[in-house]
Amino acid sequence: MRTREAETVEANYPVHSTWNRVNVFPLQTGGIGLVIQEKPADKRMKLIAESQSNAMGLALAGASLEDVLDILVLTVEKNAGHKVYASILLVSDNQQFLQHGAAPSLPDYYCKAIDGIEIEDNLGACGTTA
């Protein structure tokens, strides 16, 4: 506000997983005024579209499936304000097991432990859900 001119900025507010447009303007009294407008849907949709485009570009350039899936997982995590860790599990060719697809924010020991889990009722959240 040194220039004493109004400005508009956009900011991520991770506590509530929202994007906000903040209009900042000088007050005649010497202070500043703020008008904050939540814009979660706009920013999220833009982020999703950009990540889909990036993932498609990587796939067309011959990147590995894991690199392509990493982009999508990181988008989910960012949209959640980095309050969640996400992963993608793939179904094996014989449709009996889950295989590691992508989990860029999860530790390697988790990815190794979950890789190859059987698809079966009452076999953990992932195996039961699949």
mmCIF file of N, CA and C in Angstrom:
data_model
loop_
_atom_site.group_PDB
_atom_site.id
_atom_site.type_symbol
_atom_site.label_atom_id
_atom_site.label_comp_id
_atom_site.label_asym_id
_atom_site.label_seq_id
_atom_site.Cartn_x
_atom_site.Cartn_y
_atom_site.Cartn_z
ATOM 1 N N MET A 1 0.811 -1.191 0.000
ATOM 2 C CA MET A 1 0.000 0.000 0.000
ATOM 3 C C MET A 1 0.859 1.261 0.000
ATOM 4 N N ARG A 2 2.158 1.104 -0.209
ATOM 5 C CA ARG A 2 3.033 2.282 -0.257
ATOM 6 C C ARG A 2 2.645 3.227 -1.384
ATOM 7 N N THR A 3 2.133 2.678 -2.473
ATOM 8 C CA THR A 3 1.749 3.514 -3.614
ATOM 9 C C THR A 3 0.385 4.147 -3.402
ATOM 10 N N ARG A 4 -0.327 3.685 -2.376
ATOM 11 C CA ARG A 4 -1.670 4.193 -2.061
ATOM 12 C C ARG A 4 -2.650 3.948 -3.207
ATOM 13 N N GLU A 5 -2.451 2.848 -3.923
ATOM 14 C CA GLU A 5 -3.355 2.482 -5.012
ATOM 15 C C GLU A 5 -4.009 1.143 -4.684
ATOM 16 N N ALA A 6 -5.236 0.974 -5.137
ATOM 17 C CA ALA A 6 -5.951 -0.283 -4.913
ATOM 18 C C ALA A 6 -5.277 -1.408 -5.697
ATOM 19 N N GLU A 7 -5.293 -2.602 -5.109
ATOM 20 C CA GLU A 7 -4.733 -3.780 -5.765
ATOM 21 C C GLU A 7 -5.646 -4.963 -5.522
ATOM 22 N N THR A 8 -5.575 -5.909 -6.443
ATOM 23 C CA THR A 8 -6.319 -7.158 -6.298
ATOM 24 C C THR A 8 -5.326 -8.303 -6.391
ATOM 25 N N VAL A 9 -5.397 -9.214 -5.433
ATOM 26 C CA VAL A 9 -4.536 -10.394 -5.437
ATOM 27 C C VAL A 9 -5.412 -11.619 -5.224
ATOM 28 N N GLU A 10 -4.905 -12.767 -5.643
ATOM 29 C CA GLU A 10 -5.573 -14.022 -5.363
ATOM 30 C C GLU A 10 -4.659 -14.832 -4.470
ATOM 31 N N ALA A 11 -5.249 -15.499 -3.498
ATOM 32 C CA ALA A 11 -4.450 -16.233 -2.533
ATOM 33 C C ALA A 11 -5.140 -17.530 -2.164
ATOM 34 N N ASN A 12 -4.340 -18.556 -1.918
ATOM 35 C CA ASN A 12 -4.836 -19.839 -1.443
ATOM 36 C C ASN A 12 -4.911 -19.770 0.078
ATOM 37 N N TYR A 13 -6.038 -20.181 0.625
ATOM 38 C CA TYR A 13 -6.216 -20.230 2.068
ATOM 39 C C TYR A 13 -6.339 -21.698 2.447
ATOM 40 N N PRO A 14 -5.199 -22.381 2.688
ATOM 41 C CA PRO A 14 -5.217 -23.836 2.847
ATOM 42 C C PRO A 14 -6.000 -24.352 4.044
ATOM 43 N N VAL A 15 -6.186 -23.542 5.066
ATOM 44 C CA VAL A 15 -6.930 -24.006 6.232
ATOM 45 C C VAL A 15 -8.341 -24.429 5.842
ATOM 46 N N HIS A 16 -8.938 -23.696 4.893
ATOM 47 C CA HIS A 16 -10.285 -24.021 4.441
ATOM 48 C C HIS A 16 -10.323 -24.524 3.000
ATOM 49 N N SER A 17 -9.180 -24.784 2.427
ATOM 50 C CA SER A 17 -9.073 -25.277 1.046
ATOM 51 C C SER A 17 -9.804 -24.376 0.063
ATOM 52 N N THR A 18 -9.619 -23.087 0.196
ATOM 53 C CA THR A 18 -10.289 -22.156 -0.704
ATOM 54 C C THR A 18 -9.295 -21.199 -1.330
ATOM 55 N N TRP A 19 -9.680 -20.674 -2.466
ATOM 56 C CA TRP A 19 -8.962 -19.585 -3.105
ATOM 57 C C TRP A 19 -9.792 -18.333 -2.904
ATOM 58 N N ASN A 20 -9.132 -17.240 -2.665
ATOM 59 C CA ASN A 20 -9.839 -15.988 -2.424
ATOM 60 C C ASN A 20 -9.280 -14.880 -3.295
ATOM 61 N N ARG A 21 -10.180 -14.013 -3.743
ATOM 62 C CA ARG A 21 -9.776 -12.781 -4.406
ATOM 63 C C ARG A 21 -9.833 -11.703 -3.335
ATOM 64 N N VAL A 22 -8.723 -11.030 -3.123
ATOM 65 C CA VAL A 22 -8.632 -10.013 -2.083
ATOM 66 C C VAL A 22 -8.417 -8.659 -2.747
ATOM 67 N N ASN A 23 -9.364 -7.766 -2.558
ATOM 68 C CA ASN A 23 -9.233 -6.387 -3.034
ATOM 69 C C ASN A 23 -8.744 -5.552 -1.861
ATOM 70 N N VAL A 24 -7.598 -4.937 -2.035
ATOM 71 C CA VAL A 24 -6.981 -4.116 -0.996
ATOM 72 C C VAL A 24 -7.005 -2.676 -1.482
ATOM 73 N N PHE A 25 -7.464 -1.773 -0.636
ATOM 74 C CA PHE A 25 -7.536 -0.372 -1.053
ATOM 75 C C PHE A 25 -7.212 0.549 0.118
ATOM 76 N N PRO A 26 -6.600 1.694 -0.177
ATOM 77 C CA PRO A 26 -6.243 2.631 0.890
ATOM 78 C C PRO A 26 -7.482 3.364 1.419
ATOM 79 N N LEU A 27 -7.477 3.622 2.704
ATOM 80 C CA LEU A 27 -8.537 4.414 3.320
ATOM 81 C C LEU A 27 -8.023 5.831 3.535
ATOM 82 N N GLN A 28 -8.911 6.780 3.497
ATOM 83 C CA GLN A 28 -8.508 8.176 3.704
ATOM 84 C C GLN A 28 -7.943 8.387 5.103
ATOM 85 N N THR A 29 -8.307 7.506 6.012
ATOM 86 C CA THR A 29 -7.817 7.627 7.391
ATOM 87 C C THR A 29 -6.385 7.133 7.546
ATOM 88 N N GLY A 30 -5.841 6.591 6.475
ATOM 89 C CA GLY A 30 -4.469 6.105 6.518
ATOM 90 C C GLY A 30 -4.341 4.599 6.605
ATOM 91 N N GLY A 31 -5.423 3.916 6.895
ATOM 92 C CA GLY A 31 -5.377 2.459 6.971
ATOM 93 C C GLY A 31 -5.650 1.829 5.616
ATOM 94 N N ILE A 32 -5.946 0.547 5.638
ATOM 95 C CA ILE A 32 -6.301 -0.155 4.407
ATOM 96 C C ILE A 32 -7.631 -0.864 4.608
ATOM 97 N N GLY A 33 -8.342 -1.051 3.526
ATOM 98 C CA GLY A 33 -9.571 -1.818 3.542
ATOM 99 C C GLY A 33 -9.392 -3.087 2.732
ATOM 100 N N LEU A 34 -10.111 -4.126 3.120
ATOM 101 C CA LEU A 34 -10.038 -5.414 2.423
ATOM 102 C C LEU A 34 -11.444 -5.869 2.064
ATOM 103 N N VAL A 35 -11.588 -6.375 0.858
ATOM 104 C CA VAL A 35 -12.804 -7.071 0.467
ATOM 105 C C VAL A 35 -12.347 -8.440 -0.004
ATOM 106 N N ILE A 36 -12.808 -9.477 0.677
ATOM 107 C CA ILE A 36 -12.372 -10.841 0.370
ATOM 108 C C ILE A 36 -13.549 -11.596 -0.230
ATOM 109 N N GLN A 37 -13.296 -12.187 -1.417
ATOM 110 C CA GLN A 37 -14.329 -12.941 -2.110
ATOM 111 C C GLN A 37 -13.802 -14.344 -2.364
ATOM 112 N N GLU A 38 -14.508 -15.337 -1.867
ATOM 113 C CA GLU A 38 -14.091 -16.725 -2.048
ATOM 114 C C GLU A 38 -14.289 -17.140 -3.495
ATOM 115 N N LYS A 39 -13.291 -17.794 -4.070
ATOM 116 C CA LYS A 39 -13.345 -18.255 -5.456
ATOM 117 C C LYS A 39 -12.894 -19.710 -5.563
ATOM 118 N N PRO A 40 -13.396 -20.603 -4.719
ATOM 119 C CA PRO A 40 -12.872 -21.972 -4.749
ATOM 120 C C PRO A 40 -13.140 -22.718 -6.048
ATOM 121 N N ALA A 41 -14.330 -22.620 -6.573
ATOM 122 C CA ALA A 41 -14.672 -23.409 -7.765
ATOM 123 C C ALA A 41 -13.853 -22.974 -8.974
ATOM 124 N N ASP A 42 -13.711 -21.664 -9.167
ATOM 125 C CA ASP A 42 -12.947 -21.167 -10.306
ATOM 126 C C ASP A 42 -11.512 -21.666 -10.270
ATOM 127 N N LYS A 43 -10.846 -21.499 -9.150
ATOM 128 C CA LYS A 43 -9.439 -21.888 -9.041
ATOM 129 C C LYS A 43 -9.275 -23.397 -9.135
ATOM 130 N N ARG A 44 -10.162 -24.126 -8.487
ATOM 131 C CA ARG A 44 -10.050 -25.584 -8.532
ATOM 132 C C ARG A 44 -10.235 -26.104 -9.947
ATOM 133 N N MET A 45 -11.213 -25.581 -10.643
ATOM 134 C CA MET A 45 -11.455 -26.032 -12.012
ATOM 135 C C MET A 45 -10.271 -25.679 -12.915
ATOM 136 N N LYS A 46 -9.704 -24.499 -12.722
ATOM 137 C CA LYS A 46 -8.539 -24.100 -13.509
ATOM 138 C C LYS A 46 -7.357 -25.025 -13.207
ATOM 139 N N LEU A 47 -7.132 -25.318 -11.932
ATOM 140 C CA LEU A 47 -6.042 -26.199 -11.540
ATOM 141 C C LEU A 47 -6.226 -27.598 -12.121
ATOM 142 N N ILE A 48 -7.446 -28.107 -12.077
ATOM 143 C CA ILE A 48 -7.735 -29.442 -12.625
ATOM 144 C C ILE A 48 -7.502 -29.451 -14.134
ATOM 145 N N ALA A 49 -7.985 -28.442 -14.822
ATOM 146 C CA ALA A 49 -7.799 -28.368 -16.274
ATOM 147 C C ALA A 49 -6.319 -28.290 -16.636
ATOM 148 N N GLU A 50 -5.564 -27.495 -15.886
ATOM 149 C CA GLU A 50 -4.120 -27.385 -16.144
ATOM 150 C C GLU A 50 -3.413 -28.706 -15.898
ATOM 151 N N SER A 51 -3.779 -29.408 -14.824
ATOM 152 C CA SER A 51 -3.111 -30.683 -14.533
ATOM 153 C C SER A 51 -3.471 -31.734 -15.569
ATOM 154 N N GLN A 52 -4.718 -31.736 -16.035
ATOM 155 C CA GLN A 52 -5.103 -32.674 -17.087
ATOM 156 C C GLN A 52 -4.304 -32.395 -18.356
ATOM 157 N N SER A 53 -4.156 -31.133 -18.681
ATOM 158 C CA SER A 53 -3.383 -30.756 -19.864
ATOM 159 C C SER A 53 -1.924 -31.167 -19.709
ATOM 160 N N ASN A 54 -1.353 -30.917 -18.536
ATOM 161 C CA ASN A 54 0.034 -31.312 -18.280
ATOM 162 C C ASN A 54 0.206 -32.823 -18.350
ATOM 163 N N ALA A 55 -0.732 -33.550 -17.762
ATOM 164 C CA ALA A 55 -0.661 -35.011 -17.778
ATOM 165 C C ALA A 55 -0.758 -35.542 -19.206
ATOM 166 N N MET A 56 -1.667 -34.976 -19.981
ATOM 167 C CA MET A 56 -1.820 -35.403 -21.376
ATOM 168 C C MET A 56 -0.555 -35.095 -22.168
ATOM 169 N N GLY A 57 0.022 -33.924 -21.946
ATOM 170 C CA GLY A 57 1.263 -33.562 -22.626
ATOM 171 C C GLY A 57 2.391 -34.522 -22.289
ATOM 172 N N LEU A 58 2.507 -34.884 -21.010
ATOM 173 C CA LEU A 58 3.527 -35.860 -20.606
ATOM 174 C C LEU A 58 3.292 -37.213 -21.269
ATOM 175 N N ALA A 59 2.033 -37.649 -21.277
ATOM 176 C CA ALA A 59 1.712 -38.952 -21.875
ATOM 177 C C ALA A 59 2.068 -38.964 -23.357
ATOM 178 N N LEU A 60 1.714 -37.893 -24.059
ATOM 179 C CA LEU A 60 2.009 -37.817 -25.493
ATOM 180 C C LEU A 60 3.505 -37.731 -25.770
ATOM 181 N N ALA A 61 4.257 -37.199 -24.802
ATOM 182 C CA ALA A 61 5.710 -37.093 -24.962
ATOM 183 C C ALA A 61 6.424 -38.384 -24.574
ATOM 184 N N GLY A 62 5.650 -39.384 -24.128
ATOM 185 C CA GLY A 62 6.252 -40.678 -23.807
ATOM 186 C C GLY A 62 6.676 -40.843 -22.363
ATOM 187 N N ALA A 63 6.179 -39.995 -21.476
ATOM 188 C CA ALA A 63 6.528 -40.116 -20.052
ATOM 189 C C ALA A 63 5.963 -41.419 -19.491
ATOM 190 N N SER A 64 6.513 -41.840 -18.366
ATOM 191 C CA SER A 64 6.025 -43.065 -17.729
ATOM 192 C C SER A 64 4.627 -42.844 -17.173
ATOM 193 N N LEU A 65 3.891 -43.930 -17.025
ATOM 194 C CA LEU A 65 2.548 -43.855 -16.456
ATOM 195 C C LEU A 65 2.608 -43.247 -15.056
ATOM 196 N N GLU A 66 3.605 -43.624 -14.274
ATOM 197 C CA GLU A 66 3.721 -43.097 -12.906
ATOM 198 C C GLU A 66 3.901 -41.576 -12.916
ATOM 199 N N ASP A 67 4.705 -41.048 -13.831
ATOM 200 C CA ASP A 67 4.887 -39.595 -13.913
ATOM 201 C C ASP A 67 3.577 -38.897 -14.269
ATOM 202 N N VAL A 68 2.827 -39.490 -15.182
ATOM 203 C CA VAL A 68 1.546 -38.910 -15.580
ATOM 204 C C VAL A 68 0.568 -38.938 -14.401
ATOM 205 N N LEU A 69 0.500 -40.072 -13.716
ATOM 206 C CA LEU A 69 -0.409 -40.193 -12.576
ATOM 207 C C LEU A 69 0.010 -39.297 -11.416
ATOM 208 N N ASP A 70 1.313 -39.096 -11.245
ATOM 209 C CA ASP A 70 1.806 -38.207 -10.184
ATOM 210 C C ASP A 70 1.217 -36.806 -10.321
ATOM 211 N N ILE A 71 1.144 -36.306 -11.547
ATOM 212 C CA ILE A 71 0.583 -34.974 -11.786
ATOM 213 C C ILE A 71 -0.859 -34.925 -11.270
ATOM 214 N N LEU A 72 -1.625 -35.953 -11.554
ATOM 215 C CA LEU A 72 -3.024 -35.981 -11.137
ATOM 216 C C LEU A 72 -3.160 -36.080 -9.622
ATOM 217 N N VAL A 73 -2.330 -36.901 -8.995
ATOM 218 C CA VAL A 73 -2.374 -37.053 -7.539
ATOM 219 C C VAL A 73 -1.980 -35.748 -6.852
ATOM 220 N N LEU A 74 -0.935 -35.113 -7.338
ATOM 221 C CA LEU A 74 -0.496 -33.848 -6.745
ATOM 222 C C LEU A 74 -1.573 -32.777 -6.870
ATOM 223 N N THR A 75 -2.358 -32.822 -7.929
ATOM 224 C CA THR A 75 -3.463 -31.881 -8.096
ATOM 225 C C THR A 75 -4.531 -32.102 -7.023
ATOM 226 N N VAL A 76 -4.858 -33.351 -6.767
ATOM 227 C CA VAL A 76 -5.835 -33.667 -5.720
ATOM 228 C C VAL A 76 -5.345 -33.142 -4.377
ATOM 229 N N GLU A 77 -4.074 -33.383 -4.074
ATOM 230 C CA GLU A 77 -3.519 -32.937 -2.800
ATOM 231 C C GLU A 77 -3.527 -31.412 -2.691
ATOM 232 N N LYS A 78 -3.168 -30.739 -3.770
ATOM 233 C CA LYS A 78 -3.159 -29.279 -3.757
ATOM 234 C C LYS A 78 -4.568 -28.722 -3.593
ATOM 235 N N ASN A 79 -5.540 -29.335 -4.284
ATOM 236 C CA ASN A 79 -6.930 -28.896 -4.162
ATOM 237 C C ASN A 79 -7.461 -29.061 -2.742
ATOM 238 N N ALA A 80 -6.911 -29.994 -2.007
ATOM 239 C CA ALA A 80 -7.330 -30.224 -0.621
ATOM 240 C C ALA A 80 -6.505 -29.392 0.356
ATOM 241 N N GLY A 81 -5.785 -28.433 -0.154
ATOM 242 C CA GLY A 81 -4.983 -27.581 0.720
ATOM 243 C C GLY A 81 -3.827 -28.316 1.360
ATOM 244 N N HIS A 82 -3.366 -29.372 0.718
ATOM 245 C CA HIS A 82 -2.262 -30.201 1.218
ATOM 246 C C HIS A 82 -2.583 -30.785 2.595
ATOM 247 N N LYS A 83 -3.874 -31.041 2.843
ATOM 248 C CA LYS A 83 -4.282 -31.661 4.102
ATOM 249 C C LYS A 83 -4.518 -33.154 3.943
ATOM 250 N N VAL A 84 -4.346 -33.673 2.737
ATOM 251 C CA VAL A 84 -4.518 -35.098 2.486
ATOM 252 C C VAL A 84 -3.345 -35.602 1.658
ATOM 253 N N TYR A 85 -3.108 -36.893 1.761
ATOM 254 C CA TYR A 85 -2.165 -37.570 0.887
ATOM 255 C C TYR A 85 -2.984 -38.512 0.025
ATOM 256 N N ALA A 86 -2.708 -38.521 -1.250
ATOM 257 C CA ALA A 86 -3.504 -39.330 -2.172
ATOM 258 C C ALA A 86 -2.620 -40.346 -2.881
ATOM 259 N N SER A 87 -3.270 -41.360 -3.427
ATOM 260 C CA SER A 87 -2.560 -42.353 -4.223
ATOM 261 C C SER A 87 -3.512 -42.903 -5.275
ATOM 262 N N ILE A 88 -2.927 -43.481 -6.288
ATOM 263 C CA ILE A 88 -3.701 -44.193 -7.311
ATOM 264 C C ILE A 88 -3.187 -45.623 -7.332
ATOM 265 N N LEU A 89 -4.119 -46.548 -7.204
ATOM 266 C CA LEU A 89 -3.791 -47.963 -7.300
ATOM 267 C C LEU A 89 -4.412 -48.494 -8.587
ATOM 268 N N LEU A 90 -3.699 -49.363 -9.247
ATOM 269 C CA LEU A 90 -4.154 -49.948 -10.502
ATOM 270 C C LEU A 90 -4.560 -51.399 -10.267
ATOM 271 N N VAL A 91 -5.492 -51.874 -11.039
ATOM 272 C CA VAL A 91 -5.921 -53.269 -10.950
ATOM 273 C C VAL A 91 -5.026 -54.096 -11.862
ATOM 274 N N SER A 92 -4.550 -55.238 -11.350
ATOM 275 C CA SER A 92 -3.669 -56.113 -12.132
ATOM 276 C C SER A 92 -4.415 -56.670 -13.345
ATOM 277 N N ASP A 93 -3.650 -57.164 -14.307
ATOM 278 C CA ASP A 93 -4.236 -57.714 -15.531
ATOM 279 C C ASP A 93 -5.234 -58.835 -15.242
ATOM 280 N N ASN A 94 -4.943 -59.644 -14.220
ATOM 281 C CA ASN A 94 -5.853 -60.745 -13.887
ATOM 282 C C ASN A 94 -6.984 -60.302 -12.939
ATOM 283 N N GLN A 95 -7.021 -59.018 -12.629
ATOM 284 C CA GLN A 95 -8.049 -58.398 -11.796
ATOM 285 C C GLN A 95 -8.160 -58.986 -10.397
ATOM 286 N N GLN A 96 -7.041 -59.500 -9.872
ATOM 287 C CA GLN A 96 -7.044 -60.082 -8.532
ATOM 288 C C GLN A 96 -6.231 -59.273 -7.528
ATOM 289 N N PHE A 97 -5.428 -58.327 -8.010
ATOM 290 C CA PHE A 97 -4.534 -57.587 -7.120
ATOM 291 C C PHE A 97 -4.539 -56.095 -7.452
ATOM 292 N N LEU A 98 -4.157 -55.298 -6.460
ATOM 293 C CA LEU A 98 -3.938 -53.871 -6.676
ATOM 294 C C LEU A 98 -2.450 -53.621 -6.780
ATOM 295 N N GLN A 99 -2.076 -52.744 -7.679
ATOM 296 C CA GLN A 99 -0.664 -52.427 -7.885
ATOM 297 C C GLN A 99 -0.456 -50.929 -7.720
ATOM 298 N N HIS A 100 0.705 -50.584 -7.234
ATOM 299 C CA HIS A 100 1.067 -49.181 -7.060
ATOM 300 C C HIS A 100 1.020 -48.464 -8.402
ATOM 301 N N GLY A 101 0.339 -47.319 -8.427
ATOM 302 C CA GLY A 101 0.294 -46.495 -9.633
ATOM 303 C C GLY A 101 1.036 -45.189 -9.406
ATOM 304 N N ALA A 102 0.628 -44.470 -8.366
ATOM 305 C CA ALA A 102 1.268 -43.201 -8.034
ATOM 306 C C ALA A 102 0.923 -42.822 -6.602
ATOM 307 N N ALA A 103 1.897 -42.265 -5.912
ATOM 308 C CA ALA A 103 1.713 -41.767 -4.549
ATOM 309 C C ALA A 103 2.923 -40.896 -4.209
ATOM 310 N N PRO A 104 3.068 -39.766 -4.892
ATOM 311 C CA PRO A 104 4.291 -38.980 -4.744
ATOM 312 C C PRO A 104 4.543 -38.416 -3.353
ATOM 313 N N SER A 105 3.521 -38.308 -2.518
ATOM 314 C CA SER A 105 3.711 -37.738 -1.185
ATOM 315 C C SER A 105 3.731 -38.781 -0.078
ATOM 316 N N LEU A 106 3.485 -40.024 -0.432
ATOM 317 C CA LEU A 106 3.470 -41.091 0.569
ATOM 318 C C LEU A 106 4.842 -41.763 0.646
ATOM 319 N N PRO A 107 5.201 -42.269 1.819
ATOM 320 C CA PRO A 107 6.518 -42.907 1.962
ATOM 321 C C PRO A 107 6.631 -44.200 1.162
ATOM 322 N N ASP A 108 7.855 -44.498 0.761
ATOM 323 C CA ASP A 108 8.109 -45.702 -0.039
ATOM 324 C C ASP A 108 7.625 -46.977 0.657
ATOM 325 N N TYR A 109 7.795 -47.046 1.993
ATOM 326 C CA TYR A 109 7.391 -48.274 2.682
ATOM 327 C C TYR A 109 5.888 -48.519 2.538
ATOM 328 N N TYR A 110 5.089 -47.454 2.492
ATOM 329 C CA TYR A 110 3.649 -47.622 2.293
ATOM 330 C C TYR A 110 3.370 -48.150 0.882
ATOM 331 N N CYS A 111 4.018 -47.526 -0.098
ATOM 332 C CA CYS A 111 3.803 -47.935 -1.492
ATOM 333 C C CYS A 111 4.185 -49.393 -1.697
ATOM 334 N N LYS A 112 5.273 -49.825 -1.075
ATOM 335 C CA LYS A 112 5.702 -51.221 -1.196
ATOM 336 C C LYS A 112 4.733 -52.155 -0.479
ATOM 337 N N ALA A 113 4.222 -51.720 0.672
ATOM 338 C CA ALA A 113 3.307 -52.562 1.450
ATOM 339 C C ALA A 113 1.973 -52.759 0.733
ATOM 340 N N ILE A 114 1.493 -51.735 0.054
ATOM 341 C CA ILE A 114 0.190 -51.800 -0.598
ATOM 342 C C ILE A 114 0.271 -52.453 -1.983
ATOM 343 N N ASP A 115 1.445 -52.413 -2.601
ATOM 344 C CA ASP A 115 1.621 -52.971 -3.939
ATOM 345 C C ASP A 115 1.424 -54.485 -3.909
ATOM 346 N N GLY A 116 0.472 -54.972 -4.675
ATOM 347 C CA GLY A 116 0.218 -56.410 -4.752
ATOM 348 C C GLY A 116 -0.851 -56.900 -3.791
ATOM 349 N N ILE A 117 -1.515 -55.974 -3.083
ATOM 350 C CA ILE A 117 -2.554 -56.393 -2.146
ATOM 351 C C ILE A 117 -3.690 -57.058 -2.922
ATOM 352 N N GLU A 118 -4.232 -58.107 -2.332
ATOM 353 C CA GLU A 118 -5.290 -58.862 -2.996
ATOM 354 C C GLU A 118 -6.614 -58.099 -2.929
ATOM 355 N N ILE A 119 -7.384 -58.189 -3.998
ATOM 356 C CA ILE A 119 -8.729 -57.618 -4.023
ATOM 357 C C ILE A 119 -9.656 -58.659 -3.417
ATOM 358 N N GLU A 120 -10.134 -58.367 -2.208
ATOM 359 C CA GLU A 120 -10.949 -59.338 -1.489
ATOM 360 C C GLU A 120 -11.716 -58.623 -0.386
ATOM 361 N N ASP A 121 -12.926 -59.082 -0.098
ATOM 362 C CA ASP A 121 -13.693 -58.517 1.008
ATOM 363 C C ASP A 121 -12.928 -58.681 2.315
ATOM 364 N N ASN A 122 -13.055 -57.692 3.176
ATOM 365 C CA ASN A 122 -12.441 -57.690 4.510
ATOM 366 C C ASN A 122 -10.926 -57.758 4.476
ATOM 367 N N LEU A 123 -10.316 -57.227 3.406
ATOM 368 C CA LEU A 123 -8.858 -57.194 3.314
ATOM 369 C C LEU A 123 -8.395 -55.748 3.223
ATOM 370 N N GLY A 124 -8.590 -55.011 4.291
ATOM 371 C CA GLY A 124 -8.184 -53.610 4.319
ATOM 372 C C GLY A 124 -9.104 -52.752 3.468
ATOM 373 N N ALA A 125 -8.974 -51.451 3.639
ATOM 374 C CA ALA A 125 -9.850 -50.514 2.930
ATOM 375 C C ALA A 125 -9.695 -50.626 1.419
ATOM 376 N N CYS A 126 -8.464 -50.705 0.959
ATOM 377 C CA CYS A 126 -8.235 -50.723 -0.491
ATOM 378 C C CYS A 126 -8.714 -52.029 -1.124
ATOM 379 N N GLY A 127 -8.323 -53.141 -0.532
ATOM 380 C CA GLY A 127 -8.705 -54.435 -1.094
ATOM 381 C C GLY A 127 -10.207 -54.650 -1.062
ATOM 382 N N THR A 128 -10.863 -54.221 0.017
ATOM 383 C CA THR A 128 -12.303 -54.381 0.152
ATOM 384 C C THR A 128 -13.035 -53.462 -0.831
ATOM 385 N N THR A 129 -12.600 -52.216 -0.938
ATOM 386 C CA THR A 129 -13.244 -51.273 -1.840
ATOM 387 C C THR A 129 -13.145 -51.729 -3.292
ATOM 388 N N ALA A 130 -11.964 -52.184 -3.685
ATOM 389 C CA ALA A 130 -11.794 -52.651 -5.063
ATOM 390 C C ALA A 130 -12.628 -53.883 -5.316
#
